[in-house]
Amino acid sequence: MVGNPMAPEPIIRVTNFTARYGENIILKDISFEVSPGEVFIILGGSGCGKSTLLRHLIGLNRPFAGTIRVDGIDISSCGDNAFQDFLKNIGVLFQSSALIGAMTLGENIALPILEYTSLPQNAVDKMVRLKLHMVDLDGYENRLPSELSGGMKKRAGLARAIALNPKILFLDEPSAGLDPITSAEIDELVLHINRNMNTTIVIVTHDLDSIFRIGQRAIMLDKETRGIIAEGRPTDLKTNSSHPMVRKFFNSRPTAEPESFIPSSDHDI
């Protein structure tokens, strides 16, 4: 099928991707694309490979087979210089926020700025304050992570993720462990970043409310087939899919714990 010649080039293109740990194949021969500025959801049941896929998308793991191109860079085979360019253009919010406990929020947010720019300290400080303002944490630059609530930690982690104004944000279960009101506030913040910074956002989540609030398009992974069993707008998948697993997911309230982003062993996927 001939594509639309007016459509923008995908900012993420995954082609015939296979991931495995040892002899254990997690995902096999999957392909999908993400458009610039899109809010793209990766969902599925426990153990289906959502976190495995996300780790590959941000370059923590290399594919067993296939390619992953992000913003024109083939991160499945690129050299160190190209990979550093790739890292400058992405931000990651980990499920636990992954803030360094011994550092203040200001120091946490300054880390990527100091790593990838040569800005003077006063400019770094201004950027830190701006990012905290964007996530409604004005004046918290000298607070330690231990002094924050769960929702505030998520906001601080998001401020660090957008420190370099990345083209793409990868979010792992951003609403995990939050009450419904705080979860909705995080979703609104994500949408604000998407709309005002034109940031492409890729989210791993099992939160149905969040999926319907902010998801523009989604893929659903399946543990048994090790592949993608559905792709489309969340509302369409809920009402129109004929696949029993898809209908069950979208018409029920999952109670399983979300997958951990970074495994404790090769078998935690």
CSV table of N, CA, C and O in Angstrom, one decimal, residues 130-220:
chain,number,residue,atom,x,y,z
A,130,LEU,N,13.0,27.4,35.4
A,130,LEU,CA,12.0,27.3,34.4
A,130,LEU,C,11.3,26.0,34.3
A,130,LEU,O,10.1,25.9,34.2
A,131,LYS,N,12.1,24.9,34.4
A,131,LYS,CA,11.5,23.6,34.3
A,131,LYS,C,10.6,23.3,35.5
A,131,LYS,O,9.6,22.7,35.4
A,132,LEU,N,11.1,23.7,36.7
A,132,LEU,CA,10.3,23.6,37.9
A,132,LEU,C,9.0,24.3,37.8
A,132,LEU,O,7.9,23.9,38.2
A,133,HIS,N,9.0,25.5,37.2
A,133,HIS,CA,7.8,26.3,37.0
A,133,HIS,C,6.9,25.6,36.1
A,133,HIS,O,5.6,25.6,36.3
A,134,MET,N,7.4,24.9,35.0
A,134,MET,CA,6.5,24.2,34.1
A,134,MET,C,5.8,23.1,34.7
A,134,MET,O,4.7,22.7,34.2
A,135,VAL,N,6.3,22.5,35.8
A,135,VAL,CA,5.6,21.4,36.4
A,135,VAL,C,5.0,21.8,37.8
A,135,VAL,O,4.7,21.0,38.6
A,136,ASP,N,4.8,23.1,38.0
A,136,ASP,CA,4.2,23.7,39.2
A,136,ASP,C,4.9,23.4,40.4
A,136,ASP,O,4.3,23.0,41.5
A,137,LEU,N,6.3,23.4,40.4
A,137,LEU,CA,7.1,23.2,41.6
A,137,LEU,C,8.0,24.4,41.8
A,137,LEU,O,9.2,24.3,42.2
A,138,ASP,N,7.5,25.6,41.6
A,138,ASP,CA,8.3,26.8,41.8
A,138,ASP,C,8.8,26.9,43.2
A,138,ASP,O,8.0,26.6,44.2
A,139,GLY,N,10.0,27.2,43.4
A,139,GLY,CA,10.6,27.4,44.7
A,139,GLY,C,11.0,26.1,45.4
A,139,GLY,O,11.5,26.1,46.6
A,140,TYR,N,11.0,25.0,44.7
A,140,TYR,CA,11.3,23.7,45.3
A,140,TYR,C,12.7,23.2,44.9
A,140,TYR,O,13.1,22.1,45.2
A,141,GLU,N,13.5,24.1,44.3
A,141,GLU,CA,14.8,23.6,43.9
A,141,GLU,C,15.8,23.2,45.0
A,141,GLU,O,16.7,22.4,44.7
A,142,ASN,N,15.6,23.6,46.2
A,142,ASN,CA,16.5,23.2,47.3
A,142,ASN,C,15.9,22.1,48.1
A,142,ASN,O,16.5,21.7,49.1
A,143,ARG,N,14.8,21.5,47.7
A,143,ARG,CA,14.2,20.4,48.5
A,143,ARG,C,14.8,19.1,48.0
A,143,ARG,O,15.2,18.9,46.9
A,144,LEU,N,14.9,18.2,49.0
A,144,LEU,CA,15.3,16.8,48.7
A,144,LEU,C,14.1,16.0,48.2
A,144,LEU,O,13.0,16.2,48.7
A,145,PRO,N,14.3,14.9,47.4
A,145,PRO,CA,13.2,14.1,47.0
A,145,PRO,C,12.5,13.5,48.2
A,145,PRO,O,11.2,13.3,48.1
A,146,SER,N,13.1,13.2,49.3
A,146,SER,CA,12.5,12.6,50.5
A,146,SER,C,11.4,13.6,51.1
A,146,SER,O,10.6,13.1,51.9
A,147,GLU,N,11.5,14.8,50.7
A,147,GLU,CA,10.6,15.8,51.3
A,147,GLU,C,9.3,16.0,50.4
A,147,GLU,O,8.5,16.8,50.8
A,148,LEU,N,9.2,15.2,49.4
A,148,LEU,CA,8.1,15.4,48.4
A,148,LEU,C,7.1,14.2,48.5
A,148,LEU,O,7.4,13.1,48.9
A,149,SER,N,5.9,14.5,48.1
A,149,SER,CA,4.9,13.5,48.0
A,149,SER,C,5.1,12.7,46.7
A,149,SER,O,6.0,13.1,45.8
A,150,GLY,N,4.4,11.6,46.5
A,150,GLY,CA,4.5,10.8,45.3
A,150,GLY,C,4.3,11.6,44.0
A,150,GLY,O,5.0,11.5,43.0
A,151,GLY,N,3.2,12.4,44.0
A,151,GLY,CA,2.9,13.2,42.8
A,151,GLY,C,3.9,14.3,42.6
A,151,GLY,O,4.2,14.5,41.4
A,152,MET,N,4.5,14.9,43.6
A,152,MET,CA,5.5,15.9,43.4
A,152,MET,C,6.8,15.3,42.9
A,152,MET,O,7.5,15.9,42.1
A,153,LYS,N,7.1,14.0,43.3
A,153,LYS,CA,8.3,13.3,42.8
A,153,LYS,C,8.1,13.1,41.3
A,153,LYS,O,9.0,13.2,40.5
A,154,LYS,N,6.9,12.7,40.9
A,154,LYS,CA,6.6,12.5,39.4
A,154,LYS,C,6.8,13.8,38.7
A,154,LYS,O,7.4,13.8,37.6
A,155,ARG,N,6.3,14.9,39.2
A,155,ARG,CA,6.5,16.2,38.6
A,155,ARG,C,8.0,16.6,38.5
A,155,ARG,O,8.4,17.1,37.4
A,156,ALA,N,8.7,16.3,39.5
A,156,ALA,CA,10.2,16.6,39.5
A,156,ALA,C,10.9,15.7,38.5
A,156,ALA,O,11.8,16.2,37.8
A,157,GLY,N,10.5,14.5,38.4
A,157,GLY,CA,11.1,13.6,37.4
A,157,GLY,C,10.8,14.0,36.0
A,157,GLY,O,11.6,13.9,35.1
A,158,LEU,N,9.6,14.5,35.8
A,158,LEU,CA,9.2,15.1,34.5
A,158,LEU,C,10.0,16.3,34.2
A,158,LEU,O,10.4,16.5,33.1
A,159,ALA,N,10.2,17.2,35.2
A,159,ALA,CA,11.0,18.4,35.0
A,159,ALA,C,12.4,18.0,34.5
A,159,ALA,O,13.0,18.6,33.6
A,160,ARG,N,13.0,17.0,35.1
A,160,ARG,CA,14.3,16.5,34.7
A,160,ARG,C,14.3,16.0,33.3
A,160,ARG,O,15.2,16.2,32.5
A,161,ALA,N,13.2,15.2,33.0
A,161,ALA,CA,13.1,14.6,31.7
A,161,ALA,C,13.0,15.7,30.5
A,161,ALA,O,13.4,15.4,29.4
A,162,ILE,N,12.4,16.8,30.8
A,162,ILE,CA,12.3,17.9,29.8
A,162,ILE,C,13.4,18.9,29.9
A,162,ILE,O,13.3,20.0,29.3
A,163,ALA,N,14.4,18.7,30.7
A,163,ALA,CA,15.5,19.7,31.0
A,163,ALA,C,16.1,20.2,29.7
A,163,ALA,O,16.5,21.4,29.6
A,164,LEU,N,16.3,19.3,28.7
A,164,LEU,CA,16.9,19.7,27.5
A,164,LEU,C,16.0,20.0,26.3
A,164,LEU,O,16.3,20.0,25.1
A,165,ASN,N,14.7,20.2,26.6
A,165,ASN,CA,13.6,20.4,25.6
A,165,ASN,C,13.7,19.2,24.6
A,165,ASN,O,13.8,19.5,23.4
A,166,PRO,N,13.6,18.0,25.0
A,166,PRO,CA,13.7,16.9,24.1
A,166,PRO,C,12.6,16.8,23.0
A,166,PRO,O,11.5,17.3,23.3
A,167,LYS,N,12.9,16.2,21.9
A,167,LYS,CA,11.9,16.0,20.9
A,167,LYS,C,10.9,14.9,21.3
A,167,LYS,O,9.7,14.9,20.9
A,168,ILE,N,11.4,14.0,22.1
A,168,ILE,CA,10.6,12.8,22.4
A,168,ILE,C,10.7,12.5,23.9
A,168,ILE,O,11.8,12.6,24.5
A,169,LEU,N,9.6,12.3,24.6
A,169,LEU,CA,9.5,11.9,26.0
A,169,LEU,C,9.0,10.4,26.1
A,169,LEU,O,8.0,10.1,25.4
A,170,PHE,N,9.7,9.7,26.8
A,170,PHE,CA,9.3,8.3,27.1
A,170,PHE,C,8.9,8.2,28.6
A,170,PHE,O,9.7,8.5,29.5
A,171,LEU,N,7.7,7.8,28.9
A,171,LEU,CA,7.1,7.8,30.2
A,171,LEU,C,6.7,6.4,30.6
A,171,LEU,O,6.0,5.7,29.9
A,172,ASP,N,7.3,5.9,31.7
A,172,ASP,CA,7.0,4.6,32.2
A,172,ASP,C,6.0,4.7,33.3
A,172,ASP,O,6.3,5.1,34.4
A,173,GLU,N,4.7,4.2,33.1
A,173,GLU,CA,3.7,4.2,34.1
A,173,GLU,C,3.7,5.6,34.9
A,173,GLU,O,3.8,5.6,36.2
A,174,PRO,N,3.4,6.7,34.3
A,174,PRO,CA,3.5,8.0,35.0
A,174,PRO,C,2.5,8.2,36.1
A,174,PRO,O,2.7,9.0,37.0
A,175,SER,N,1.4,7.4,36.0
A,175,SER,CA,0.3,7.6,37.1
A,175,SER,C,0.4,6.5,38.1
A,175,SER,O,-0.5,6.4,39.0
A,176,ALA,N,1.3,5.6,38.0
A,176,ALA,CA,1.4,4.4,38.9
A,176,ALA,C,1.6,4.9,40.4
A,176,ALA,O,2.4,5.8,40.7
A,177,GLY,N,0.7,4.4,41.3
A,177,GLY,CA,0.8,4.7,42.7
A,177,GLY,C,0.2,6.0,43.1
A,177,GLY,O,0.3,6.4,44.3
A,178,LEU,N,-0.4,6.7,42.2
A,178,LEU,CA,-1.0,8.0,42.5
A,178,LEU,C,-2.5,7.9,42.6
A,178,LEU,O,-3.2,7.0,42.0
A,179,ASP,N,-3.1,8.8,43.4
A,179,ASP,CA,-4.5,8.8,43.6
A,179,ASP,C,-5.2,9.4,42.3
A,179,ASP,O,-4.5,10.0,41.5
A,180,PRO,N,-6.5,9.2,42.1
A,180,PRO,CA,-7.1,9.6,40.8
A,180,PRO,C,-6.9,11.1,40.5
A,180,PRO,O,-6.7,11.4,39.3
A,181,ILE,N,-7.0,11.9,41.5
A,181,ILE,CA,-6.9,13.4,41.2
A,181,ILE,C,-5.5,13.7,40.8
A,181,ILE,O,-5.3,14.4,39.8
A,182,THR,N,-4.5,13.2,41.5
A,182,THR,CA,-3.1,13.5,41.1
A,182,THR,C,-2.8,12.9,39.8
A,182,THR,O,-2.1,13.5,39.0
A,183,SER,N,-3.3,11.7,39.5
A,183,SER,CA,-3.1,11.1,38.2
A,183,SER,C,-3.6,11.9,37.1
A,183,SER,O,-2.9,12.1,36.1
A,184,ALA,N,-4.8,12.5,37.3
A,184,ALA,CA,-5.4,13.3,36.3
A,184,ALA,C,-4.6,14.6,36.1
A,184,ALA,O,-4.4,15.1,34.9
A,185,GLU,N,-4.0,15.1,37.2
A,185,GLU,CA,-3.1,16.3,37.1
A,185,GLU,C,-1.9,16.0,36.3
A,185,GLU,O,-1.4,16.9,35.5
A,186,ILE,N,-1.3,14.8,36.5
A,186,ILE,CA,-0.1,14.4,35.7
A,186,ILE,C,-0.4,14.3,34.2
A,186,ILE,O,0.3,14.8,33.4
A,187,ASP,N,-1.6,13.8,34.0
A,187,ASP,CA,-2.0,13.7,32.6
A,187,ASP,C,-2.2,15.0,31.9
A,187,ASP,O,-1.8,15.2,30.8
A,188,GLU,N,-2.8,16.0,32.6
A,188,GLU,CA,-2.9,17.3,32.1
A,188,GLU,C,-1.5,18.0,31.8
A,188,GLU,O,-1.3,18.7,30.9
A,189,LEU,N,-0.6,17.7,32.7
A,189,LEU,CA,0.8,18.2,32.5
A,189,LEU,C,1.4,17.6,31.3
A,189,LEU,O,2.1,18.3,30.5
A,190,VAL,N,1.2,16.3,31.1
A,190,VAL,CA,1.8,15.7,29.9
A,190,VAL,C,1.2,16.3,28.7
A,190,VAL,O,1.9,16.5,27.7
A,191,LEU,N,-0.1,16.5,28.7
A,191,LEU,CA,-0.8,17.1,27.5
A,191,LEU,C,-0.3,18.5,27.3
A,191,LEU,O,-0.1,18.9,26.1
A,192,HIS,N,-0.1,19.2,28.3
A,192,HIS,CA,0.5,20.6,28.2
A,192,HIS,C,1.8,20.6,27.5
A,192,HIS,O,2.1,21.4,26.6
A,193,ILE,N,2.7,19.7,27.9
A,193,ILE,CA,4.0,19.6,27.3
A,193,ILE,C,3.9,19.2,25.8
A,193,ILE,O,4.6,19.7,25.0
A,194,ASN,N,3.0,18.2,25.6
A,194,ASN,CA,2.8,17.8,24.2
A,194,ASN,C,2.3,18.9,23.3
A,194,ASN,O,2.8,19.1,22.2
A,195,ARG,N,1.4,19.7,23.8
A,195,ARG,CA,0.8,20.8,23.0
A,195,ARG,C,1.7,22.0,22.8
A,195,ARG,O,1.7,22.6,21.8
A,196,ASN,N,2.3,22.4,23.9
A,196,ASN,CA,3.1,23.6,23.9
A,196,ASN,C,4.5,23.5,23.5
A,196,ASN,O,5.1,24.4,23.0
A,197,MET,N,5.1,22.3,23.6
A,197,MET,CA,6.4,22.0,23.1
A,197,MET,C,6.5,21.2,21.9
A,197,MET,O,7.5,20.9,21.4
A,198,ASN,N,5.3,20.7,21.4
A,198,ASN,CA,5.2,19.8,20.3
A,198,ASN,C,6.1,18.6,20.5
A,198,ASN,O,6.7,18.1,19.6
A,199,THR,N,6.1,18.1,21.7
A,199,THR,CA,6.9,16.9,22.1
A,199,THR,C,6.1,15.7,21.7
A,199,THR,O,5.0,15.5,22.1
A,200,THR,N,6.8,14.7,21.1
A,200,THR,CA,6.3,13.4,20.9
A,200,THR,C,6.4,12.6,22.2
A,200,THR,O,7.4,12.7,22.8
A,201,ILE,N,5.3,12.0,22.6
A,201,ILE,CA,5.3,11.3,23.9
A,201,ILE,C,4.9,9.8,23.7
A,201,ILE,O,3.9,9.5,23.1
A,202,VAL,N,5.8,9.0,24.2
A,202,VAL,CA,5.5,7.5,24.2
A,202,VAL,C,5.3,7.1,25.6
A,202,VAL,O,6.2,7.3,26.5
A,203,ILE,N,4.2,6.4,25.9
A,203,ILE,CA,3.9,6.1,27.3
A,203,ILE,C,3.6,4.6,27.5
A,203,ILE,O,2.7,4.1,26.7
A,204,VAL,N,4.2,4.0,28.4
A,204,VAL,CA,3.8,2.6,28.9
A,204,VAL,C,2.9,2.8,30.0
A,204,VAL,O,3.2,3.5,31.0
A,205,THR,N,1.6,2.3,29.9
A,205,THR,CA,0.7,2.4,31.0
A,205,THR,C,-0.4,1.3,30.9
A,205,THR,O,-0.6,0.8,29.9
A,206,HIS,N,-0.9,1.0,32.1
A,206,HIS,CA,-2.1,0.1,32.1
A,206,HIS,C,-3.3,0.8,32.7
A,206,HIS,O,-4.4,0.2,32.9
A,207,ASP,N,-3.2,2.2,32.9
A,207,ASP,CA,-4.3,3.0,33.5
A,207,ASP,C,-5.3,3.4,32.4
A,207,ASP,O,-5.0,4.2,31.6
A,208,LEU,N,-6.4,2.8,32.5
A,208,LEU,CA,-7.4,3.0,31.4
A,208,LEU,C,-7.9,4.5,31.4
A,208,LEU,O,-8.1,5.0,30.3
A,209,ASP,N,-8.1,5.1,32.6
A,209,ASP,CA,-8.5,6.5,32.6
A,209,ASP,C,-7.5,7.3,31.9
A,209,ASP,O,-7.8,8.2,31.1
A,210,SER,N,-6.2,7.1,32.2
A,210,SER,CA,-5.1,7.9,31.5
A,210,SER,C,-5.1,7.6,30.0
A,210,SER,O,-4.9,8.5,29.2
A,211,ILE,N,-5.2,6.4,29.6
A,211,ILE,CA,-5.2,6.0,28.2
A,211,ILE,C,-6.2,6.8,27.4
A,211,ILE,O,-6.0,7.3,26.4
A,212,PHE,N,-7.5,6.8,28.0
A,212,PHE,CA,-8.5,7.5,27.3
A,212,PHE,C,-8.4,9.1,27.4
A,212,PHE,O,-8.8,9.8,26.5
A,213,ARG,N,-7.8,9.6,28.4
A,213,ARG,CA,-7.6,11.0,28.6
A,213,ARG,C,-6.6,11.6,27.6
A,213,ARG,O,-6.8,12.6,27.0
A,214,ILE,N,-5.5,10.9,27.4
A,214,ILE,CA,-4.4,11.5,26.7
A,214,ILE,C,-3.9,10.7,25.5
A,214,ILE,O,-3.2,11.2,24.6
A,215,GLY,N,-4.3,9.4,25.3
A,215,GLY,CA,-3.7,8.6,24.2
A,215,GLY,C,-4.4,9.0,22.9
A,215,GLY,O,-5.6,9.0,22.8
A,216,GLN,N,-3.6,9.2,21.9
A,216,GLN,CA,-4.1,9.5,20.6
A,216,GLN,C,-4.1,8.2,19.7
A,216,GLN,O,-4.9,8.0,18.9
A,217,ARG,N,-3.1,7.3,20.0
A,217,ARG,CA,-3.0,6.0,19.3
A,217,ARG,C,-2.3,5.1,20.2
A,217,ARG,O,-1.5,5.5,21.1
A,218,ALA,N,-2.6,3.8,20.1
A,218,ALA,CA,-2.0,2.8,21.0
A,218,ALA,C,-1.7,1.5,20.2
A,218,ALA,O,-2.3,1.2,19.2
A,219,ILE,N,-0.7,0.8,20.7
A,219,ILE,CA,-0.5,-0.6,20.3
A,219,ILE,C,-0.7,-1.5,21.6
A,219,ILE,O,-0.4,-1.1,22.7
A,220,MET,N,-1.3,-2.7,21.4
A,220,MET,CA,-1.4,-3.6,22.5
A,220,MET,C,-0.6,-4.8,22.2
A,220,MET,O,-0.7,-5.5,21.2
